[in-house]
Coordinates of C-alpha atoms and ligand atoms in Angstrom, one line a residue:
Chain A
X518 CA 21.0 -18.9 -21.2
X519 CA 19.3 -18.8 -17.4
X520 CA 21.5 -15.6 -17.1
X521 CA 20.0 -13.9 -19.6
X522 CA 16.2 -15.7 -18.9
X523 CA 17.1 -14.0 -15.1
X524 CA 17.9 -10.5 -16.6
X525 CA 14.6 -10.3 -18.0
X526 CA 12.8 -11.1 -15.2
X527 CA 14.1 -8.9 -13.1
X528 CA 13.9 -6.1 -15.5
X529 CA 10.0 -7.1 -15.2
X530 CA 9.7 -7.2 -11.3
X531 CA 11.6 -4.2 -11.0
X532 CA 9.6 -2.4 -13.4
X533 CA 7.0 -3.7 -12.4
X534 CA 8.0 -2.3 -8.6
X535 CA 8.8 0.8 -9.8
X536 CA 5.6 1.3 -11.9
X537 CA 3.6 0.2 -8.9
X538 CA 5.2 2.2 -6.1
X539 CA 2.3 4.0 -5.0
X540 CA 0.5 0.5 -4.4
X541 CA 3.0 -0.8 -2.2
X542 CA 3.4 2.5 -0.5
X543 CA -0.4 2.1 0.0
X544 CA -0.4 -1.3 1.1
X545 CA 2.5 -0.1 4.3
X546 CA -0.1 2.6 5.1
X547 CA -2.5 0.7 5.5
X548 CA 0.0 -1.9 7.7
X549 CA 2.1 -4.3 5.5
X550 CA 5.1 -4.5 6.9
X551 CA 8.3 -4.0 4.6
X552 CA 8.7 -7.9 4.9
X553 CA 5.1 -8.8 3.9
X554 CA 5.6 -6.4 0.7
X555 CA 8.8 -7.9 -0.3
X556 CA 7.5 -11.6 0.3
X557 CA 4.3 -10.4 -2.1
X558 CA 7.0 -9.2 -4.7
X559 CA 8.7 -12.6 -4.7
X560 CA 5.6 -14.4 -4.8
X561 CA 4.6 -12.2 -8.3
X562 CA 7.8 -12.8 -9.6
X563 CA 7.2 -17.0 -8.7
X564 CA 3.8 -16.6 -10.3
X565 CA 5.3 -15.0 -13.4
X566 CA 8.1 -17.4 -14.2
X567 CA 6.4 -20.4 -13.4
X568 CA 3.1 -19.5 -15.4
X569 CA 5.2 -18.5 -18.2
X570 CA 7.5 -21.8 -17.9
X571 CA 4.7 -23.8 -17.7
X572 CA 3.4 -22.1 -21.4
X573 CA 5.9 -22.4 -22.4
X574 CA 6.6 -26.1 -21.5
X575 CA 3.4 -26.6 -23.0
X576 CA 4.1 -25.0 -26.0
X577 CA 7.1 -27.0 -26.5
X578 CA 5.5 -30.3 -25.9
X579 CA 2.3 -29.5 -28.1
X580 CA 5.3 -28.4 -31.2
X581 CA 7.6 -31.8 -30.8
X582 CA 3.9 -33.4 -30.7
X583 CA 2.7 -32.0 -34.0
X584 CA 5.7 -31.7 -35.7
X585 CA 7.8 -34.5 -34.7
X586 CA 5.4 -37.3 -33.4
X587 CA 6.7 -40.1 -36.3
X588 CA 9.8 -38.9 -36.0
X589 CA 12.5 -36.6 -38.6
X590 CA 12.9 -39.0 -41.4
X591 CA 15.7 -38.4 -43.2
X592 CA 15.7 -41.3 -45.3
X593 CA 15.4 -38.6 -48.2
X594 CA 18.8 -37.8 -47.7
X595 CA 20.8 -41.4 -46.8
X596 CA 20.6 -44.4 -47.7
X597 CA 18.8 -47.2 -45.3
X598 CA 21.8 -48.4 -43.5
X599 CA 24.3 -45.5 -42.4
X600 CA 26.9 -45.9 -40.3
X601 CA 28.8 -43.1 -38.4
X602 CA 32.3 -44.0 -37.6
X603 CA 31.3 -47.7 -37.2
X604 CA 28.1 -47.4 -35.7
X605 CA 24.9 -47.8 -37.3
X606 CA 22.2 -45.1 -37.1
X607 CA 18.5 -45.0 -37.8
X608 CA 17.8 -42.4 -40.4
X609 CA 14.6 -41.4 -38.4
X610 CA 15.8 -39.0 -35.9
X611 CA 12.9 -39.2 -32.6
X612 CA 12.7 -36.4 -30.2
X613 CA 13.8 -37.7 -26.9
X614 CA 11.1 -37.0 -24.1
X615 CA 12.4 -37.2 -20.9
X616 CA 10.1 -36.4 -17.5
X617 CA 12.7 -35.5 -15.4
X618 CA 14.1 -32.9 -17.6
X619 CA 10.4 -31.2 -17.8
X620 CA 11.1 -31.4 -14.2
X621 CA 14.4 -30.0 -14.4
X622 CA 13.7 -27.0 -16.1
X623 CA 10.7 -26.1 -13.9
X624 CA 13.4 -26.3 -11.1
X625 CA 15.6 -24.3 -12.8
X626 CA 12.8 -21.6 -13.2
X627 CA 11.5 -21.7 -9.7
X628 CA 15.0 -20.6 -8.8
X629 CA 15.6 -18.1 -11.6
X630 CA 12.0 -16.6 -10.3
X631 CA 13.3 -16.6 -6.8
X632 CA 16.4 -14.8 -6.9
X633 CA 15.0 -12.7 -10.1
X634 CA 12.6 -11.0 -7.3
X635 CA 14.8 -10.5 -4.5
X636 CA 16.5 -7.6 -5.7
X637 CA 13.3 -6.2 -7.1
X638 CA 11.7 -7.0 -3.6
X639 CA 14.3 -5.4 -1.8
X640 CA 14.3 -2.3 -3.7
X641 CA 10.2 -2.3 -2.2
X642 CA 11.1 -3.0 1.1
X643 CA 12.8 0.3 0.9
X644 CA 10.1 2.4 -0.7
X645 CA 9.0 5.5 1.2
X646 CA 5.8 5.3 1.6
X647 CA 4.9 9.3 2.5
X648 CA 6.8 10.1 -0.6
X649 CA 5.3 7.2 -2.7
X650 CA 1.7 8.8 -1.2
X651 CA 2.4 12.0 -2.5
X652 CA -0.1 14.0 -4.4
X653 CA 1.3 14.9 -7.6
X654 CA -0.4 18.3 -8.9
Chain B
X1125 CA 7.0 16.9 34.8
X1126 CA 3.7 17.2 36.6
X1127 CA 1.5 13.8 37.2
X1128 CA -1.4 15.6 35.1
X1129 CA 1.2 15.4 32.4
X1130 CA 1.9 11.8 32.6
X1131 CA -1.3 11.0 32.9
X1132 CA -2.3 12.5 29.8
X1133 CA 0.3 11.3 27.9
X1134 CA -1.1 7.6 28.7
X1135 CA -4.1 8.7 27.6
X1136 CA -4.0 10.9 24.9
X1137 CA -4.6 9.8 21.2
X1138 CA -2.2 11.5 20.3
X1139 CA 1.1 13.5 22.0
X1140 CA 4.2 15.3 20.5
X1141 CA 6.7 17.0 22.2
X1142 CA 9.5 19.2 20.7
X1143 CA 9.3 17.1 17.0
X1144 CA 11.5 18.2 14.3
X1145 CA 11.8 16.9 11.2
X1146 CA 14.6 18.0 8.7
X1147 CA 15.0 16.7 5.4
X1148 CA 18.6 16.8 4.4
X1149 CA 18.6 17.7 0.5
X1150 CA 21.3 17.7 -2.0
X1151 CA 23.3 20.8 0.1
X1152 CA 20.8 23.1 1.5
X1153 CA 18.2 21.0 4.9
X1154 CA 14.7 21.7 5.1
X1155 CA 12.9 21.8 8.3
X1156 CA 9.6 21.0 8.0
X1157 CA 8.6 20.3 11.2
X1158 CA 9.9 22.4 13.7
X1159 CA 9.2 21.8 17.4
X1160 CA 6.0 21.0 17.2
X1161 CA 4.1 19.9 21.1
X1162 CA 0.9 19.1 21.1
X1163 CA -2.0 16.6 22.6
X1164 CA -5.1 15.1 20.5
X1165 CA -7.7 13.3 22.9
X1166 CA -9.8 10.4 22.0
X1167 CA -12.5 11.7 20.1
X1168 CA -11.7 15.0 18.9
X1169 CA -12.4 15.9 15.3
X1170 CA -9.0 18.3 14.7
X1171 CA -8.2 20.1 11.6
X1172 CA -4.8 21.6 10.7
X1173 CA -4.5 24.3 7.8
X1174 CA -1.7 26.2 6.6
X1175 CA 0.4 27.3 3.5
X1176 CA 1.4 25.5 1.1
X1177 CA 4.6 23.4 2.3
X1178 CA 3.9 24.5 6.6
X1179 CA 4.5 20.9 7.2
X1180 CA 1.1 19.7 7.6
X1181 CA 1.6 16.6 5.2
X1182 CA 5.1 15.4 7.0
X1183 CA 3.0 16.1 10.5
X1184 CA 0.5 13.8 9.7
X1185 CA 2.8 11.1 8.7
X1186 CA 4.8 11.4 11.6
X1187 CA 2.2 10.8 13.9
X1188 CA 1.1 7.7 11.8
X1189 CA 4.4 6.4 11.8
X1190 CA 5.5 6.8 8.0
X1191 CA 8.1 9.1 8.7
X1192 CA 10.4 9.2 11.6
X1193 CA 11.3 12.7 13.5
X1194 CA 14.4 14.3 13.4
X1195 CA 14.3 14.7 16.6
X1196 CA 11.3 15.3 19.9
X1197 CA 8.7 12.1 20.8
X1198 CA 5.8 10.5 19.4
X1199 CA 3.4 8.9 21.5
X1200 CA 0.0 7.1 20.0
X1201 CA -2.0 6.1 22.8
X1202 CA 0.5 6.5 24.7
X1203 CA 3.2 4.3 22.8
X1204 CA 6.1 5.6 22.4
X1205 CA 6.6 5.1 18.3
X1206 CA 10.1 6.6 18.5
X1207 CA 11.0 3.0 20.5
X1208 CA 8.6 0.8 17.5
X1209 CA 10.6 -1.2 14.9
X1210 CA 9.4 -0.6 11.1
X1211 CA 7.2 -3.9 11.8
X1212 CA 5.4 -2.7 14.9
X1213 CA 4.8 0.5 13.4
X1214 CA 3.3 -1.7 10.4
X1215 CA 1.6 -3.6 13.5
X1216 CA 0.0 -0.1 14.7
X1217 CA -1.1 1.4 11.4
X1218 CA -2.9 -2.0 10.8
X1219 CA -4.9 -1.6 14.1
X1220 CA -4.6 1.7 15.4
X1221 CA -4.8 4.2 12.5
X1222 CA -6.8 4.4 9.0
X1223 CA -5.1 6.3 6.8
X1224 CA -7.1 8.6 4.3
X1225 CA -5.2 10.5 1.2
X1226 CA -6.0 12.9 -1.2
X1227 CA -5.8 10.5 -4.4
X1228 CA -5.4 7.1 -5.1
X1229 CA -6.8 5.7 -2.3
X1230 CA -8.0 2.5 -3.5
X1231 CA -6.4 -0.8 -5.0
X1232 CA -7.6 -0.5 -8.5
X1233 CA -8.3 -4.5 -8.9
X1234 CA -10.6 -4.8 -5.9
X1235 CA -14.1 -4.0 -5.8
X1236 CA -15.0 -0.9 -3.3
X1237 CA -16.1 -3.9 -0.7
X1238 CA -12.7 -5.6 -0.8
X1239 CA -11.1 -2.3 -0.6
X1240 CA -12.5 -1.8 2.5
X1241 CA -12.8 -4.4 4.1
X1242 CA -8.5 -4.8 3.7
X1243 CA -7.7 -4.1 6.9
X1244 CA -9.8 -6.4 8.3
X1245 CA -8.1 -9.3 6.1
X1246 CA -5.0 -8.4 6.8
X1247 CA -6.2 -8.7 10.4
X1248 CA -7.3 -12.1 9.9
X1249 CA -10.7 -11.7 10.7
X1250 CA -13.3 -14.3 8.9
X1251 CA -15.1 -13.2 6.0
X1252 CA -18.5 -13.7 7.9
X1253 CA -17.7 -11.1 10.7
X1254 CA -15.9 -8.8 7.8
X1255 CA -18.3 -8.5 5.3
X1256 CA -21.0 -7.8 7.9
X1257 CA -19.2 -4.8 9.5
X1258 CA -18.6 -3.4 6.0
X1259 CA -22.1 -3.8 4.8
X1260 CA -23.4 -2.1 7.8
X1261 CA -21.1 0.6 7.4
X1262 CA -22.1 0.7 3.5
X1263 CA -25.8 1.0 4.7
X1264 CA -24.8 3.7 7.2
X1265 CA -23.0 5.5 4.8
X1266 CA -25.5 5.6 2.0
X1267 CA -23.5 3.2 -0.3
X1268 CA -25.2 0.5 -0.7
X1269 CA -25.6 -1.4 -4.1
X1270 CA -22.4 0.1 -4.9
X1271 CA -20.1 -2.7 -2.9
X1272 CA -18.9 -4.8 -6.5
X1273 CA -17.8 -1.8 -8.2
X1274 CA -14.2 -1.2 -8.7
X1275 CA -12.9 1.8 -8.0
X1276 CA -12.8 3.1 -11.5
X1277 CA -16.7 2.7 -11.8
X1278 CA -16.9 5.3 -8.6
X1279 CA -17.2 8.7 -8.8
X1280 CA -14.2 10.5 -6.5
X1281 CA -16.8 11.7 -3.9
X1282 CA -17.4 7.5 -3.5
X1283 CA -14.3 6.6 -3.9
X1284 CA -13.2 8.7 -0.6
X1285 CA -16.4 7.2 1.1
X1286 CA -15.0 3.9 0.1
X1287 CA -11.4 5.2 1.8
X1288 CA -13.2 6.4 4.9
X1289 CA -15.2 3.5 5.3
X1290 CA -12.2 1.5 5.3
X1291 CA -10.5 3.8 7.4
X1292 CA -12.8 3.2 10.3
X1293 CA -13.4 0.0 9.5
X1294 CA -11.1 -1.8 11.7
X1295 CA -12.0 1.1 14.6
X1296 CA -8.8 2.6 14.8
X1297 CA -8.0 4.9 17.8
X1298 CA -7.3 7.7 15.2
X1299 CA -8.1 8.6 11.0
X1300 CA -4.9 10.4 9.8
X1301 CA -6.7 12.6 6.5
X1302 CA -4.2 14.6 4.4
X1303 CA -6.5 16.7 2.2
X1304 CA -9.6 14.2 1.6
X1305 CA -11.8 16.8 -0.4
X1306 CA -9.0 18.2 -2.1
X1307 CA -10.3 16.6 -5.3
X1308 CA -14.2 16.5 -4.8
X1309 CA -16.9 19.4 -5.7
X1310 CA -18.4 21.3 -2.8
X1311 CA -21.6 18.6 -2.7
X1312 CA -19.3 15.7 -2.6
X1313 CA -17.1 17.5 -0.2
X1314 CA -20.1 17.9 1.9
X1315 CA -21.5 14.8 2.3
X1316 CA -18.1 13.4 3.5
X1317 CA -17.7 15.5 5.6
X1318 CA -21.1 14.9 7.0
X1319 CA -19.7 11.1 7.0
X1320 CA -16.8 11.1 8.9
X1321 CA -18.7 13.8 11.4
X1322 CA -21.5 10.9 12.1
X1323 CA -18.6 8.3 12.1
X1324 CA -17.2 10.9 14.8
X1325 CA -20.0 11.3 16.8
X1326 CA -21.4 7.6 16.8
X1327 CA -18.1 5.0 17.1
X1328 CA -16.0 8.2 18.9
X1329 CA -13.1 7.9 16.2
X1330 CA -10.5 10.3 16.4
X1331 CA -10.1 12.4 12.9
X1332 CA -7.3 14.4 12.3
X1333 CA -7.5 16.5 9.0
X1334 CA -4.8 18.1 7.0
X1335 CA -6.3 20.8 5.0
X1336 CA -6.8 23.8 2.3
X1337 CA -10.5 23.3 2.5
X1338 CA -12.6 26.4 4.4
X1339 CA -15.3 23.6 4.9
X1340 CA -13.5 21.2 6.7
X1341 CA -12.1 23.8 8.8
X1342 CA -15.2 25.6 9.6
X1343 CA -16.8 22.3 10.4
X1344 CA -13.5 21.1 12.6
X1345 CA -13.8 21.5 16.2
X1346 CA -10.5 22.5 16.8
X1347 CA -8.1 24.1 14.4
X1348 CA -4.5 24.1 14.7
X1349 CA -2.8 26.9 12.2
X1350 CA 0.8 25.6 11.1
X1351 CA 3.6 28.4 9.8
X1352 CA 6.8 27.6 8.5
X1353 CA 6.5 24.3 10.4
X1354 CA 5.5 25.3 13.7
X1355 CA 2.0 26.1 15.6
X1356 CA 0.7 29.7 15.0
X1357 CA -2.5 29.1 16.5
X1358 CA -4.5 26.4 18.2
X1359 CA -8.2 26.6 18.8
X1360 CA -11.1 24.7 20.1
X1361 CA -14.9 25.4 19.5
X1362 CA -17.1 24.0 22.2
X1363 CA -17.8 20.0 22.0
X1364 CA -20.7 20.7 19.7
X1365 CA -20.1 20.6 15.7
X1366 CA -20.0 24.0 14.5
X1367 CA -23.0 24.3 11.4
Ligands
ATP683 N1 10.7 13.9 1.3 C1 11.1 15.2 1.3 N2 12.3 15.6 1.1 C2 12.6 16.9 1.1 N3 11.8 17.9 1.5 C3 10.5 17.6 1.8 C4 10.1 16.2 1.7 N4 8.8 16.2 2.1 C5 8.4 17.4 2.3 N5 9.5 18.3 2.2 C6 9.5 19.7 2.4 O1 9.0 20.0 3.7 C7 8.1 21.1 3.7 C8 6.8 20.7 4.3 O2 6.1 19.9 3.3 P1 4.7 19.3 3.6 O3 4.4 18.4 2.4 O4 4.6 18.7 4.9 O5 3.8 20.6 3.5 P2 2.2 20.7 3.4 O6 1.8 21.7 4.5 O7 1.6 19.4 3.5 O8 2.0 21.4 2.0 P3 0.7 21.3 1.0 O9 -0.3 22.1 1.6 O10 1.3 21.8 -0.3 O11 0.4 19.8 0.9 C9 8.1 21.6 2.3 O12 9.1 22.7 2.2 C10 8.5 20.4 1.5 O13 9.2 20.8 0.3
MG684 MG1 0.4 18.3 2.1

C-alpha cells in the first residue's frame, strides 16, 4: 500500500522535475547551488504528501463522522444477543478512533514524501543548466 | 610570463587562456570552443557575434561557470574557476555575475519586483534595503508602476528590463547576455540597449553580449568575431559609445 502511495509520488516530483527543468536551471544561474535545488525539491515533495495526507485525513474523519457517528447497526440482520464462538458481541459496530494512528499515518507520509523526492531531487541536482537554458527555435 | 601579465590577470574581469571545450557526442566530438585567450576589463561593454553554432553560447557559459572547459583556464576577477567546486561557482554567479538569456528569463509565479530582486534574497539581504535598490533601479529604468505584474502581464521588451534589472541588481562584476534582443522588435531592442548602456556608464558593470543583433554590435565598444570556435577578429572603438 505505501509502496504503491510512494510510486505515485515520485512519478509526480519527477515529473514535476522534468516539466520544470528550465526553472531549476534558472534558479543555478542565478546561484542555487545543486544542493539548495535538490533540498527545494524535497521540500515540494514534503509539501505535497503532507497537504494531501492531511485532506485526506480530513476527509476520512469528516466520512466516519457523517456516516458512522451512531454507529453500523446491524440489529437488522441478528438478533439482540449474538455470540461469536462464545463471546458476545454488540450488533452496533463503532468506528474505532484512535489519535495515535492519525499520528501514525502522518509519520508514515512524512517519510513516504521524503524518500519519494530524493530520487526526483537528485535527478535536479544533475540538471545542466546551459542546456536546460537553451533557446529552443 | 611577464609581471604586466600577472598583474592583469588579478585584475581583469575576465581572463581565458587556451580554453577548449569539446562535447563528446554519440561517436563523432564537437569542439566548440577552441583555444580561445582573451582579457575583459572592468567596465567594458564587449559584444561577440558569429555564425550560427561559433561557440558564442558555450563561451559565455564558461566564463560564468555553467559549463566547465575541456581544457585552458578561467579566471573571474582573477579567481581561478577551474579550482571552484559546483557550490563556489553557485557562490560566484550569486555575487559576481547576473545572467541575462534570450527567453524565459523570469520565474513565472513572482511578480517583476520579486523577480528581481532574487538575488538579493538569496543573498540574504533584508527586504527594507532590497526593495529600495529595486525600486530605484525601477525608477531609473522607466518601469515604474509595473513592479506587481507577473511576468506574463509584461510585454518581452519589459520582461528583459525586468532580467537586466535583476541582473545588476546585486552589482555583479560582470552581466553574461546570450542574445537579449533576440526576441524584441527594433524599439524594444533599443531602449534596452539604451538601459544596460546607462547601467554601463553609471554603476561601471561589465556587459558581455552574445549576439546576431547589428544593433548591439554597432553600439558595443569592442567586438570580438568568433569562427568555428576560435577568435577571427577582436576590436575596440575608443571609450566613447559609438551612436
Ligand atoms: N551540450 C552540447 N552537446 C553537444 N554539442 C553542443 C552542446 N552545446 C553546444 N554544442 C555544439 O557546439 C557548437 C557551438 O554551439 P553554441 O551554442 O556555443 O553556438 P552559438 O554561437 O551560441 O550559436 P547560436 O548563434 O546558434 O546561438 C555547435 O556546433 C553546437 O551544436
Ligand atoms: Mg547561442
Amino acid at each position: 500500500m505505501f509502496g504503491i502511495i510512494a510510486l505515485g509520488i515520485v512519478n509526480t516530483v519527477l515529473m514535476s522535475v522534468l516539466y520544470r527543468k528550465r526553472e531549476f536551471g534558472l534558479l543555478q544561474a542565478l546561484g542555487f547551488t545543486p544542493r539548495q535545488t535538490g533540498g527545494l525539491i524535497i521540500t515540494e515533495g514534503l509539501i505535497l504528501t503532507f497537504v494531501s495526507g492531511l485532506i485526506g485525513i480530513t476527509l476520512g474523519l469528516f466520512l466516519t463522522w457523517f456516516f458512522f457517528r451512531d454507529g453500523l447497526d446491524f440489529s437488522f440482520a441478528w438478533d439482540e444477543e449474538w455470540s461469536f464462538s462464545g463471546i458476545a458481541m454488540d450488533p452496533v459496530f463503532v468506528p474505532l478512533f484512535r489519535t495515535t494512528r492519525v499520528i501514525q499515518s502522518l509519520v508514515f507520509l512524512f517519510l513516504i514524501g521524503v524518500f519519494a523526492s530524493i530520487y526526483p531531487a537528485y535527478r535536479a541536482t544533475r540538471i545542466d543548466v546551459a542546456e536546460a537554458m537553451k533557446f529552443e527555435r | 610570463m611577464n609581471v604586466t601579465n600577472i598583474n592583469e590577470r588579478n585584475t581583469a574581469a575576465v581572463r581565458t587562456e587556451e580554453v577548449w571545450k569539446i562535447f563528446e557526442q554519440e561517436a563523432e566530438e564537437v569542439q566548440a570552443v577552441r583555444g580561445v585567450t582573451l582579457v575583459i576589463e572592468p567596465g567594458e561593454f564587449v559584444a561577440m557575434a558569429g555564425p550560427s553554432g561559433s561557440g558564442k553560447t558555450t563561451l559565455l557559459n564558461l566564463i560564468g561557470g555553467l559549463t566547465r572547459p575541456s581544457r585552458g583556464e578561467i579566471w573571474v576577477e582573477g579567481r581561478d574557476i577551474a579550482a571552484m567546486s559546483n557550490r563556489e561557482l553557485a557562490r560566484m554567479r550569486l555575487e559576481r555575475i547576473g545572467f541575462i538569456f534570450q527567453a524565459y528569463n523570469l520565474l513565472p509565479v513572482l511578480t517583476a519586483l520579486e523577480n528581481a530582486e532574487f538575488p538579493l534574497l538569496l543573498q540574504g539581504v533584508n527586504g527594507g534595503e532590497r526593495h529600495r535598490r529595486v525600486r530605484e533601479l525601477f525608477e531609473r529604468t522607466g518601469m515604474a508602476g509595473l513592479e506587481d505584474r507577473r511576468p506574463g502581464k509584461l510585454s518581452g521588451g519589459q520582461q528583459q528590463r525586468v532580467a537586466v534589472i535583476r541582473a545588476v541588481v546585486g552589482e555583479p562584476a560582470l552581466v553574461l547576455a546570450d542574445e537579449p534582443t533576440a526576441n524584441l522588435d527594433r524599439a524594444a531592442s533599443d531602449a534596452l540597449l539604451d538601459m544596460m548602456e546607462e547601467l554601463n556608464r553609471d554603476l561601471g558593470t561589465t556587459f558581455v553580449f552574445a549576439t546576431h543583433d547589428p544593433r548591439v554590435m554597432e553600439r558595443s565598444r569592442r567586438l570580438i568575431r568568433l569562427v568555428d570556435g576560435a577568435i577571427e577578429s577582436d576590436e575596440r572603438r575608443g571609450s566613447e559609445p559609438v551612436r
